[in-house]
Coordinates of C-alpha atoms and ligand atoms in Angstrom, one line a residue:
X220 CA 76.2 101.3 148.2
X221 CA 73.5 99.4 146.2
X222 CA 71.7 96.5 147.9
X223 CA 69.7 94.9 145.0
X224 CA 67.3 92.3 145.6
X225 CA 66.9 89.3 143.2
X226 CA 65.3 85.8 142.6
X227 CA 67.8 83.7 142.6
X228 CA 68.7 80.7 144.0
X229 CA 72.0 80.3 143.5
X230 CA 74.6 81.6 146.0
X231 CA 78.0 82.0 144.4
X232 CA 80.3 82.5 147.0
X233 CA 78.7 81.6 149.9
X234 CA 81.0 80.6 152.2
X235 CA 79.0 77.7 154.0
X236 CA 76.7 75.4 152.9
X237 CA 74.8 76.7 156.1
X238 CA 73.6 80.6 154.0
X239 CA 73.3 77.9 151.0
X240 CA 70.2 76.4 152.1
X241 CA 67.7 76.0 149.3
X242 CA 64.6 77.8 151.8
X243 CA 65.8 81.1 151.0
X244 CA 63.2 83.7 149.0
X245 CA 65.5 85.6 146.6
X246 CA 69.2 86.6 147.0
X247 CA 71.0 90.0 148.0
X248 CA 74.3 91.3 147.3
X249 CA 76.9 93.2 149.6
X250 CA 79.3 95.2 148.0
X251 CA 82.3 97.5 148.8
X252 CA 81.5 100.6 149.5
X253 CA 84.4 102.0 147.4
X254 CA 84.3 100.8 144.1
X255 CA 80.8 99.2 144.0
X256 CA 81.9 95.9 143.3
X257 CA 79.9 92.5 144.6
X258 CA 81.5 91.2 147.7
X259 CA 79.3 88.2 147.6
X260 CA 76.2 87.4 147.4
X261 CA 73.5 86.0 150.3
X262 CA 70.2 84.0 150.6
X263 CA 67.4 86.5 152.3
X264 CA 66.2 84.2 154.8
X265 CA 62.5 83.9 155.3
X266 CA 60.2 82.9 158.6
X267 CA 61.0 79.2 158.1
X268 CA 64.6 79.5 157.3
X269 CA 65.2 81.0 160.5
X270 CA 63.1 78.8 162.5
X271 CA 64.9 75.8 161.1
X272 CA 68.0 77.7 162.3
X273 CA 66.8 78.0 165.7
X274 CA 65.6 74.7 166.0
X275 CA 69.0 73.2 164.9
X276 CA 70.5 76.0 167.6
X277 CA 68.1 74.7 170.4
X278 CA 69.6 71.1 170.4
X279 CA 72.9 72.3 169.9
X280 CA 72.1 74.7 172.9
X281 CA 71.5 71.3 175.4
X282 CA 75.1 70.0 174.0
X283 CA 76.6 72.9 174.8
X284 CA 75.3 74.0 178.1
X285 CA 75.8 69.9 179.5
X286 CA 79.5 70.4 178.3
X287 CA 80.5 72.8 181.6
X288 CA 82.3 75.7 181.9
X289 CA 85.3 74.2 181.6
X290 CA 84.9 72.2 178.1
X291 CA 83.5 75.4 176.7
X292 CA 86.3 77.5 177.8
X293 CA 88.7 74.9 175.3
X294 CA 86.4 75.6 172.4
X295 CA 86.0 79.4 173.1
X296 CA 89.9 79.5 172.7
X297 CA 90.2 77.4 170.1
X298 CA 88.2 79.8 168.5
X299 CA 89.6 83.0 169.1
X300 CA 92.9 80.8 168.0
X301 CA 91.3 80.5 164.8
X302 CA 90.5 84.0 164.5
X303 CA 93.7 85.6 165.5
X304 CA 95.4 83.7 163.1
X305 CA 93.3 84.2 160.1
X306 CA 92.9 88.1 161.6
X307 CA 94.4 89.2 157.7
X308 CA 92.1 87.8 156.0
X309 CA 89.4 89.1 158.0
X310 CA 90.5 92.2 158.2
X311 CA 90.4 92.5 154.0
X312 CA 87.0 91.2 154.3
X313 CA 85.8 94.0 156.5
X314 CA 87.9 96.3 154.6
X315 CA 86.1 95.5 151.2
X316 CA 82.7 95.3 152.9
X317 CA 82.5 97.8 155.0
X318 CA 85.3 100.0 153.7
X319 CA 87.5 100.8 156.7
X320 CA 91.1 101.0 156.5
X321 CA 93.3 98.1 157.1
X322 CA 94.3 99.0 160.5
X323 CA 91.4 100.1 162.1
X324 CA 90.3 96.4 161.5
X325 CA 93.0 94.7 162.7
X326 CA 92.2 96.9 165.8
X327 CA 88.2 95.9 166.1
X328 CA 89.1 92.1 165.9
X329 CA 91.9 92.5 168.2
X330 CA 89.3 93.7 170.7
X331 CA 86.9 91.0 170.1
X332 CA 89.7 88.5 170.4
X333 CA 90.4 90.1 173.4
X334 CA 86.7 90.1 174.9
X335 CA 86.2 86.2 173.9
X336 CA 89.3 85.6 175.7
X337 CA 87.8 87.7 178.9
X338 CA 84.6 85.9 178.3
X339 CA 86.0 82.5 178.1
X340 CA 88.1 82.8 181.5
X341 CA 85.5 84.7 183.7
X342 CA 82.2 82.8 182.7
X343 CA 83.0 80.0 185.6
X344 CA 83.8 82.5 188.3
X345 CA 81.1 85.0 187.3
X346 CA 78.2 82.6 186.7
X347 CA 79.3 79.0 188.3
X348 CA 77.3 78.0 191.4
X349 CA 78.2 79.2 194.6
X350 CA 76.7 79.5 198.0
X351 CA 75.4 82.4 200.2
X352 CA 74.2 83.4 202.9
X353 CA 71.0 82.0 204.7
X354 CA 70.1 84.7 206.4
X355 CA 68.2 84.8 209.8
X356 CA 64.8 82.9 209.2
X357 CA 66.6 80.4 207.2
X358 CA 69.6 79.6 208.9
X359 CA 68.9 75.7 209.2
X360 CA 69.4 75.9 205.1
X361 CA 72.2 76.2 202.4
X362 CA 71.6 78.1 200.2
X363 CA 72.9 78.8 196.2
X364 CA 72.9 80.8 193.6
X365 CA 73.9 80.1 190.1
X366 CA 73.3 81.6 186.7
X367 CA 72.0 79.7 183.9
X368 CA 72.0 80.0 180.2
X369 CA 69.1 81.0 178.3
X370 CA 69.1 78.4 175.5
X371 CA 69.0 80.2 172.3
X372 CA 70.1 84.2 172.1
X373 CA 69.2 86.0 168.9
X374 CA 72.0 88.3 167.6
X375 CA 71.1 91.0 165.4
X376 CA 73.9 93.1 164.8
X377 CA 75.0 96.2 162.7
X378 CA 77.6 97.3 160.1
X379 CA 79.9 100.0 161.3
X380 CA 82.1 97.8 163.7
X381 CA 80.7 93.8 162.1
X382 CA 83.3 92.1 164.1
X383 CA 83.7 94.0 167.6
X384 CA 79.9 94.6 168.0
X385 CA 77.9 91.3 167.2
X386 CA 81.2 89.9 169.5
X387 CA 80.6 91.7 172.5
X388 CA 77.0 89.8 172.4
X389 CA 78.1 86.4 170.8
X390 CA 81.4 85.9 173.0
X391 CA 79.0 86.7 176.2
X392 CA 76.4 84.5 175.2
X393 CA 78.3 81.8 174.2
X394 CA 80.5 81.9 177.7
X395 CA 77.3 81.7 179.8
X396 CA 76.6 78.4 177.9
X397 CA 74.1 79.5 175.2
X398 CA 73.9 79.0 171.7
X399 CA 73.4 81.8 169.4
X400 CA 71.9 82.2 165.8
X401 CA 73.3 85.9 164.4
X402 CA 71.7 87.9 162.2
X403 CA 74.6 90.6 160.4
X404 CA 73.5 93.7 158.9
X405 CA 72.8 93.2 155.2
X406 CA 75.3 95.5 154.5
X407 CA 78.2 93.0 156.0
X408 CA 76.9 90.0 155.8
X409 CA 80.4 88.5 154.4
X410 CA 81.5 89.0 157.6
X411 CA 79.1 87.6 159.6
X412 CA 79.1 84.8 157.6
X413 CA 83.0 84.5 158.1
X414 CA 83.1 84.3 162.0
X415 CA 80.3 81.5 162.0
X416 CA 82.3 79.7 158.9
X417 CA 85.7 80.4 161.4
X418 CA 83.4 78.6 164.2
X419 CA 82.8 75.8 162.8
X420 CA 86.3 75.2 161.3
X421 CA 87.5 76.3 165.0
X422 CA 84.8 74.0 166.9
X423 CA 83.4 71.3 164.5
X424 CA 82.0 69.1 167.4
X425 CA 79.4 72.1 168.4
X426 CA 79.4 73.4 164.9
X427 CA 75.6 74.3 165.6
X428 CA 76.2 76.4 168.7
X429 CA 76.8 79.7 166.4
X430 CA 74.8 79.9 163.3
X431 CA 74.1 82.3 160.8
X432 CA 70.6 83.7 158.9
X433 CA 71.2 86.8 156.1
X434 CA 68.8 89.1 155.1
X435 CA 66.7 92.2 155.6
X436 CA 65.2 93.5 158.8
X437 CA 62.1 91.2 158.0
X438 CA 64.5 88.2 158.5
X439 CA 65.4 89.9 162.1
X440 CA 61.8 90.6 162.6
X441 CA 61.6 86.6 162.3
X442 CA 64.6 85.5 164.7
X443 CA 62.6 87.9 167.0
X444 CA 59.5 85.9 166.8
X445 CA 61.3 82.1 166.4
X446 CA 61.2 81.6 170.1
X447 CA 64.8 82.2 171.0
X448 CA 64.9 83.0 174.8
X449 CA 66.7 86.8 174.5
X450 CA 67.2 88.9 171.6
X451 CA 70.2 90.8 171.8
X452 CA 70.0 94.1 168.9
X453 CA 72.7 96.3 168.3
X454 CA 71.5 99.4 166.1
X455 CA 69.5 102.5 165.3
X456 CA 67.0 103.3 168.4
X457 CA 64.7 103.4 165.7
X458 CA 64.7 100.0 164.8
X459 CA 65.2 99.5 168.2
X460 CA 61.8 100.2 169.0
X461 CA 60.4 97.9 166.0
X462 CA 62.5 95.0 167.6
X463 CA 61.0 95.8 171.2
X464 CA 57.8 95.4 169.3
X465 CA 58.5 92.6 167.6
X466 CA 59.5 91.2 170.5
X467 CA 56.5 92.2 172.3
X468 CA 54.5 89.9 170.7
X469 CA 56.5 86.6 172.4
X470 CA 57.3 88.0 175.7
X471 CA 61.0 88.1 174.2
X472 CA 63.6 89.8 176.6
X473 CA 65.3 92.0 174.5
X474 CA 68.9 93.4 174.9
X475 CA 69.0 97.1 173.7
X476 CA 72.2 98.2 172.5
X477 CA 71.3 101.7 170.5
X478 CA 73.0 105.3 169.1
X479 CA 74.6 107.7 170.6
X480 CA 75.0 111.7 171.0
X481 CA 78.0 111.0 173.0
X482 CA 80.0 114.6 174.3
X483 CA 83.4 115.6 175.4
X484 CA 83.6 118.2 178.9
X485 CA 87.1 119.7 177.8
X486 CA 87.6 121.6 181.5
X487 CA 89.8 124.8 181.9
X488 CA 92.6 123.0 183.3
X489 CA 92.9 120.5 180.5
X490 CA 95.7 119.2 178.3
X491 CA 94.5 120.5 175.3
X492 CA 96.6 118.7 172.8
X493 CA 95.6 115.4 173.9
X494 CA 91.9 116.5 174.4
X495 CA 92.3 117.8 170.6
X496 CA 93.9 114.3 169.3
X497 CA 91.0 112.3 171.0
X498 CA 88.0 114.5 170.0
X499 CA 89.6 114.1 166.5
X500 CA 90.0 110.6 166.5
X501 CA 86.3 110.4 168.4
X502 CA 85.0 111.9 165.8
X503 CA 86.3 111.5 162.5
X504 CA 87.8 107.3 162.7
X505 CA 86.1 105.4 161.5
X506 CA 84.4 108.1 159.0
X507 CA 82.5 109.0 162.2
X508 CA 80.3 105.8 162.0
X509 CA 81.0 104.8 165.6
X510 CA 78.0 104.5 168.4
X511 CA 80.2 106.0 171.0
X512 CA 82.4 107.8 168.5
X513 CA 82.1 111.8 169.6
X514 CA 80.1 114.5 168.2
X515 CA 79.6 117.1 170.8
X516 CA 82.4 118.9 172.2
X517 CA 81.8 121.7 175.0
X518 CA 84.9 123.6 175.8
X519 CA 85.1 126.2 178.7
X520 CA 86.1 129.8 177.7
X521 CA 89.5 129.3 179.5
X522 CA 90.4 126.8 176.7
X523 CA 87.6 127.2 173.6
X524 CA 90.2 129.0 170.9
X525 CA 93.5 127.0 171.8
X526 CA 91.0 124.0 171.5
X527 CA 89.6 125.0 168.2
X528 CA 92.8 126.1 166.7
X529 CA 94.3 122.2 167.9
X530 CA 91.7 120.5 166.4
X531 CA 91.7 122.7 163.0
X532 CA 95.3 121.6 162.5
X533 CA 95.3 118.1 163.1
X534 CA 91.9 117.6 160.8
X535 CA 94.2 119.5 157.9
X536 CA 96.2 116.6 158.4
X537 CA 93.3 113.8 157.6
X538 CA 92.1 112.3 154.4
X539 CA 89.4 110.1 153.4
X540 CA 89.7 107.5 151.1
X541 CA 90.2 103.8 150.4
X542 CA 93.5 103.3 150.2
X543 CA 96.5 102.1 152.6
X544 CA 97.3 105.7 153.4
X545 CA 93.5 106.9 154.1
X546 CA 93.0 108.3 157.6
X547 CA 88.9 107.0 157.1
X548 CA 87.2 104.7 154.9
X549 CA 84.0 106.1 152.6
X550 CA 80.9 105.9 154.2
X551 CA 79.6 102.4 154.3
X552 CA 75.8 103.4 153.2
X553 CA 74.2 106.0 151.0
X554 CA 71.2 106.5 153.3
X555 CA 73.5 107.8 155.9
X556 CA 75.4 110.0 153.7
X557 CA 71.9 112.0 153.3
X558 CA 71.5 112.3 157.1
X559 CA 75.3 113.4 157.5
X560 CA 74.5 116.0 154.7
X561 CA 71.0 116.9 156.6
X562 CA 72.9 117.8 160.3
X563 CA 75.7 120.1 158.3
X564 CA 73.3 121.7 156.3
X565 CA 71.0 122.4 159.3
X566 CA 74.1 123.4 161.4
X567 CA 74.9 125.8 158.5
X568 CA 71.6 126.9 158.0
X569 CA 71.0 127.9 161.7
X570 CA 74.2 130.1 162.4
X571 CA 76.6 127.3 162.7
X572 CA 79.8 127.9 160.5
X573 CA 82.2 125.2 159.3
X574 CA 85.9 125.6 159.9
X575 CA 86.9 122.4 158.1
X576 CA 85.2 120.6 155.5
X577 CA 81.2 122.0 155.5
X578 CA 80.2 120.6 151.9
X579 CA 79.0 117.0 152.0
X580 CA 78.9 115.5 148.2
X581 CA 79.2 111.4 148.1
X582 CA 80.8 108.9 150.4
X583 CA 84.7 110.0 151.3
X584 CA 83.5 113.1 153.4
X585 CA 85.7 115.9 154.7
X586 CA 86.6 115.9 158.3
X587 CA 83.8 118.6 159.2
X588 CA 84.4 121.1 162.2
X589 CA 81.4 122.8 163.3
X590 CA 80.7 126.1 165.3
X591 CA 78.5 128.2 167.1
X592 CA 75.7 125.3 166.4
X593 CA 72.3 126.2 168.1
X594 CA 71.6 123.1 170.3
X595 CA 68.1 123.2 169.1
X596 CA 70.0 122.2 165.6
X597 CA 69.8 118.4 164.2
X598 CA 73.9 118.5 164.1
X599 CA 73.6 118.3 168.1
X600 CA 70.1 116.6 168.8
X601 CA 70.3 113.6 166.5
X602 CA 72.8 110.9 166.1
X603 CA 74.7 111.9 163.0
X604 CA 77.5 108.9 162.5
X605 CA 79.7 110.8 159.9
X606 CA 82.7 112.6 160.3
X607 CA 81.6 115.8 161.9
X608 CA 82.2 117.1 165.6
X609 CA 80.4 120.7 166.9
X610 CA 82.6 122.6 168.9
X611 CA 80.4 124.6 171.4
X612 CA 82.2 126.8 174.1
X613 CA 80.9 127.0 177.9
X614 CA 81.1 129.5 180.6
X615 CA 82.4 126.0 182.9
X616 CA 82.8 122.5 183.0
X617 CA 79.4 122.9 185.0
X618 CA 77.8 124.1 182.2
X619 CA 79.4 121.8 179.8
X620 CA 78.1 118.8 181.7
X621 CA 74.4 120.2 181.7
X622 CA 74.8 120.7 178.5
X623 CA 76.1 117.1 177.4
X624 CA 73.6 115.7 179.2
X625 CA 70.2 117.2 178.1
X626 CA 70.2 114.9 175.3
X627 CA 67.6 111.7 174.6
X628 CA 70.5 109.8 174.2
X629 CA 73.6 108.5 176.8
X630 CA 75.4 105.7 175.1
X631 CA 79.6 106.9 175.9
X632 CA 81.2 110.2 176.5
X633 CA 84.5 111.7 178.0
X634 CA 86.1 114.9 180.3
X635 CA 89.4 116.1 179.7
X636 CA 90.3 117.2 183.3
X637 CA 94.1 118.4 184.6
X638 CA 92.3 117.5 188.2
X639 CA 91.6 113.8 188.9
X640 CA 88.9 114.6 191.6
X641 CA 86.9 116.9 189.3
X642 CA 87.2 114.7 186.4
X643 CA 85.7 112.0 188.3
X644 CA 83.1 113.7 189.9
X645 CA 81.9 115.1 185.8
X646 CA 82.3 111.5 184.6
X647 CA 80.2 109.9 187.8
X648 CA 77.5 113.0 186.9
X649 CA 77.6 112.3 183.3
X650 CA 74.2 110.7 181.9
X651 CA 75.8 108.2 180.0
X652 CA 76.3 104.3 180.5
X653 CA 80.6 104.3 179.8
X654 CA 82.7 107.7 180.4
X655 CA 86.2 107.9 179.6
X656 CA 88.6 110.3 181.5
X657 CA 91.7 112.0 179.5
X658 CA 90.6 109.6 176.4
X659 CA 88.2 108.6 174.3
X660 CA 86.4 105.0 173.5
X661 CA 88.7 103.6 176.1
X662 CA 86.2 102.3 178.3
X663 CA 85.1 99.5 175.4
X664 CA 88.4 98.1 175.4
X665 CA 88.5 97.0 179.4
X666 CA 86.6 93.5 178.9
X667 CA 85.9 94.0 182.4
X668 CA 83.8 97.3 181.9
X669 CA 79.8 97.1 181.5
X670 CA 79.3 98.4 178.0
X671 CA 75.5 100.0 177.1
X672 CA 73.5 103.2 177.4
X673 CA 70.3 104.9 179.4
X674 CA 67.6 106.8 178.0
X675 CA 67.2 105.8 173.6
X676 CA 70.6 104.7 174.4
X677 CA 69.6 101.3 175.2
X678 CA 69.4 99.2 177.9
X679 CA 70.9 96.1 179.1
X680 CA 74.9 95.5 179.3
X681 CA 77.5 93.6 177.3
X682 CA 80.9 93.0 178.6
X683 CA 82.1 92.5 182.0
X684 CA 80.0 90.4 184.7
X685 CA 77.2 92.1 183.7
X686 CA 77.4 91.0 180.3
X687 CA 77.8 87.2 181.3
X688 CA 75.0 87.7 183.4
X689 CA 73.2 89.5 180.7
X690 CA 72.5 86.2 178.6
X691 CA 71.3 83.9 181.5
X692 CA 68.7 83.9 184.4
X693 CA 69.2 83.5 188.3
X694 CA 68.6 80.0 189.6
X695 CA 68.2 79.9 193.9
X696 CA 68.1 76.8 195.3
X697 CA 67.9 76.1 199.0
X698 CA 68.9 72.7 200.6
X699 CA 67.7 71.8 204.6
X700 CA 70.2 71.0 206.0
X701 CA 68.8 70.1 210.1
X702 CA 65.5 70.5 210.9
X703 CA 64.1 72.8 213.4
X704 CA 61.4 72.1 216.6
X705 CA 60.0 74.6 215.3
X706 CA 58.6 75.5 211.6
X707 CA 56.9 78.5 211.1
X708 CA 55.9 77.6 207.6
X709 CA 53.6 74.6 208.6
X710 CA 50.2 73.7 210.1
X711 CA 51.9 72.1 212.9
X712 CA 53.4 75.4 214.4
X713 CA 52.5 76.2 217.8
X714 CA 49.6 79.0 218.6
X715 CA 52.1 81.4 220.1
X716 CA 55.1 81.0 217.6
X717 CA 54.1 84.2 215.5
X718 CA 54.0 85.9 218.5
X719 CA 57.6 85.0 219.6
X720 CA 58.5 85.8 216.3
X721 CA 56.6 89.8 216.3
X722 CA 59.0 89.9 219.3
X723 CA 62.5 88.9 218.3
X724 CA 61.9 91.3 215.0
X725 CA 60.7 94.6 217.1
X726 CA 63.8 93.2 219.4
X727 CA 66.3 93.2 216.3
X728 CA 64.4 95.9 214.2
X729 CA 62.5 98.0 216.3
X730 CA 65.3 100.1 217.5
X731 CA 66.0 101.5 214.1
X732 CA 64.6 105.2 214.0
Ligands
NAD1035 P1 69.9 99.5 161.9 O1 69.1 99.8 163.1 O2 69.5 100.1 160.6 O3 70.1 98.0 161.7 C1 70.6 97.1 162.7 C2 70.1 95.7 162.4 O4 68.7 95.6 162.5 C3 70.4 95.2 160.9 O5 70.9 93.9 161.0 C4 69.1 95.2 160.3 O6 68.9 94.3 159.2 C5 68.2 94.9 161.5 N1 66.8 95.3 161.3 C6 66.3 96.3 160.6 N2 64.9 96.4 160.7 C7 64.6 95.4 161.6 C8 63.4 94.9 162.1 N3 62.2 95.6 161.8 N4 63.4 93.9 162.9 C9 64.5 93.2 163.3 N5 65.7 93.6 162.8 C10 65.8 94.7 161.9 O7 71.4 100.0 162.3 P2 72.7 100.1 161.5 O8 72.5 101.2 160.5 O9 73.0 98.7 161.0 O10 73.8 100.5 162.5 C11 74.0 101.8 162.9 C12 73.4 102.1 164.3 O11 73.8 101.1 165.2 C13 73.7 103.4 164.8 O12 72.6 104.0 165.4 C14 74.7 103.1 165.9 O13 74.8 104.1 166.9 C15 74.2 101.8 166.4 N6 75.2 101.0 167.1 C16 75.1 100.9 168.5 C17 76.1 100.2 169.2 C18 76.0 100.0 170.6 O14 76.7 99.1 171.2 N7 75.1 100.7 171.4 C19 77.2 99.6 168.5 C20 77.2 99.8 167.1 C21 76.2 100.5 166.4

């Protein structure tokens, strides 16, 4: 896929008049992955660009938070109204842009939908004011606690899932009253551009609360540094670290939401079929370009050849390509053809041997099967993100698990278990943020689940509570309600109060060995 840069100033095809704005330097075009053509073409957004943007997002921001939970929940669902009904035309924009089939976009924007909704209907109950407990030393006083929004939350997002993965930080943000300026990957910037177009037809009152700036990572370097008050980045670790940086420089918070190594445990006791079918579709939808897609299987002995003999026949059966029929899409960038091609030729350079596909040459790769990889090899270290899985066999779950988890990386993962118990006693051990048992990916579909990694993983969750809560800060207010003859935290306290006081705590505390 060919990104060219030019000096233009013209935007045919820009979609709003918002990506239209004269402030731009130069022009970029995204283009499908397939056949090469221009999608459409985007301003590259420079330092003052964006910080217009985020000015404009700031006021909106004061609109929007003094509008209440419950005004906001109207416009979120008038939004994902909006975008279930135009979810066709979406999905053909993400299927010319970033080059997956049909379905599996219908699918991603489903999910968002489904998170904004979530979003939308628990931002009240998660984040609204409520009281608590005083506590001993304070019980003359109410006291509350209540989350509030953050103002402005940067959005940087990536290509391989442009709707699903920028949503699981906008929808959040937006819920827990902030506004957000996004910054797509400049490989799918159509459809980043779409969803804030779709916002503004959805919401025109608060067309401002969701914005959009294009461009390169130097335009997400500036929506680091425009003051918002978190930065949200969903990407490579290595550009992870940049943003960090970047970020630094502010005292930014940063949301980190990086790669994977994630790893399927298939136990001895396991359904092998259905582990087969989900390590499959793990790995290979998708062309393998999925943070928590999987790339590391480790099968026990009892179950190792059934399991590679499964998974051989039901990758015969796939087929890259770009039409209707295509099991995966081409891969969305050159760039990470070449690392694709790197891992299998390490893998196959080091002892590892290819039972399906093995030869990587352009974009439609062939499902690859790997085995007896060394785990010192790049194919099992490093994030790869094409279609390839390494099938390594174990003496026991046991050493499956240790295995799985000495990796830099703990985005996802998933056991295949016949025993409940055991399965969830892997999972819990499992150095990942998100395991799923008996399936893959499915934890990213419960809008109720925390979603993000440990180690280069990431840190920081979307989705869930902990996602709302992600995008605000904790507010404590404490209201006297009586007053008491005696105040400890004034001049006026007797001599001997502190000494009542050592003696009520060793009375309360002081048993405690
Ligand atoms: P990337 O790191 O190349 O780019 C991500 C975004 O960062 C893009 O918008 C890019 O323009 C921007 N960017 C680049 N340099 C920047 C800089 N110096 N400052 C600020 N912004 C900068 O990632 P990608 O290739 O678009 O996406 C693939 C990666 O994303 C994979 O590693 C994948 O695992 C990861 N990912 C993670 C999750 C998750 O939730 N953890 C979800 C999807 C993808």
């Amino acid at each position: 896929m060919s990104l060219r840069q030019q000096q233009s100033a013209t935007v045919p095809g820009a979609p709003t008049g918002e990506v239209d704005r004269p402030d731009a330097t130069g022009t970029f075009e995204s283009t499908d992955p397939a056949t090469g053509a221009v999608v459409q073409v985007f301003p590259v957004h420079d330092a003052a660009a964006v910080r217009e943007t985020v000015g404009r997002a700031h006021a909106a921001a004061a609109t929007w938070a003094a509008l209440g939970f419950a005004e906001r929940r109207l416009r979120l669902a008038a939004y994902r109204g909006h975008l279930a009904r135009r979810m066709p035309e979406l999905a053909d924009l993400v299927h010319r842009e970033n080059g997956k089939p049909h379905a599996d976009a219908v699918l991603e924007i489903t999910l968002a939908v489904d998170h904004l909704a979530w979003a939308g209907a628990h931002a009240e109950r998660t984040l609204g004011r409520r009281r608590v407990r005083s506590g001993a030393l304070a019980a003359n006083h109410a006291a509350y606690l209540e989350y509030q929004p953050l103002g402005v939350v940067g959005v940087i997002g990536p290509w391989n899932y442009p709707v699903f993965t920028p949503m699981g930080s906008i929808a959040y943000a937006l819920a827990a009253g902030n506004a957000v300026v996004f910054k797509p990957s400049e490989f799918t910037p159509a459809v980043g551009a779409w969803l804030v177009a779709a916002w503004r037809a959805a919401v025109p009152d608060v067309a401002d609360v969701l914005q959009v700036v294009t461009g390169f990572g130097e335009t997400g370097a500036e929506l680091c540094r425009a003051g918002v008050g978190k930065l949200a980045f969903t990407g490579s670790s290595a550009t992870g670290r940049k943003v960090m940086a970047t970020c630094a420089e502010t005292l930014t918070p940063v949301l980190m939401e990086c790669g994977g190594k994630d790893a399927m445990i298939v136990d001895d006791d396991a359904d092998v079929s259905a582990a087969a079918d989900a390590a499959v579709w793990g790995a290979m939808s998708n062309a393998g370009q999925t943070c928590i897609g999987i790339e590391r299987v480790y099968a026990t002995s009892a179950v190792h050849d059934r399991f590679v003999a499964e998974v051989t026949r039901r990758t015969a059966a796939l087929r890259p390509g770009s039409d209707d029929g295509a099991s995966y899409g081409p891969m969305t960038m050159a760039s990470q053809t070449d690392i694709v091609r790197r891992h299998v030729d390490d893998a196959l350079a080091t002892g590892g041997r290819a039972v399906t596909g093995g030869t990587v040459d352009g974009g439609l790769i062939a499902p690859t099967v790997l085995l007896d990889v060394p785990e010192s090899s790049a194919a099992v270290r490093e994030e790869t993100f094409g279609p390839t899985l390494t099938i390594t066999e174990v003496a026991d779950a046991e050493e499956g698990l240790r295995r799985a988890n000495d990796s830099t990386m703990g985005l996802g993962g998933s056991v295949f278990s016949g025993s409940a118990d055991r399965a969830m006693d892997l999972a819990r051990r499992m150095r990942s943020g998100m395991t799923s048992i008996n399936s893959v990916l499915t934890f990213a579909s419960v809008p109720a689940l925390p979603f993000g990694g440990v180690g280069e993983s990431g840190f920081g969750r979307i989705h869930g509570e902990d996602g709302l809560r992600e995008f605000t800060r904790a507010k404590a207010i404490t209201r006297q309600r009586v007053g008491l003859p005696v105040d400890l935290m004034s001049f006026d306290r007797p001599a001997g109060a502190a000494r009542a006081l050592a003696g009520v705590v060793r009375l309360v505390h002081g048993r405690h060995r």
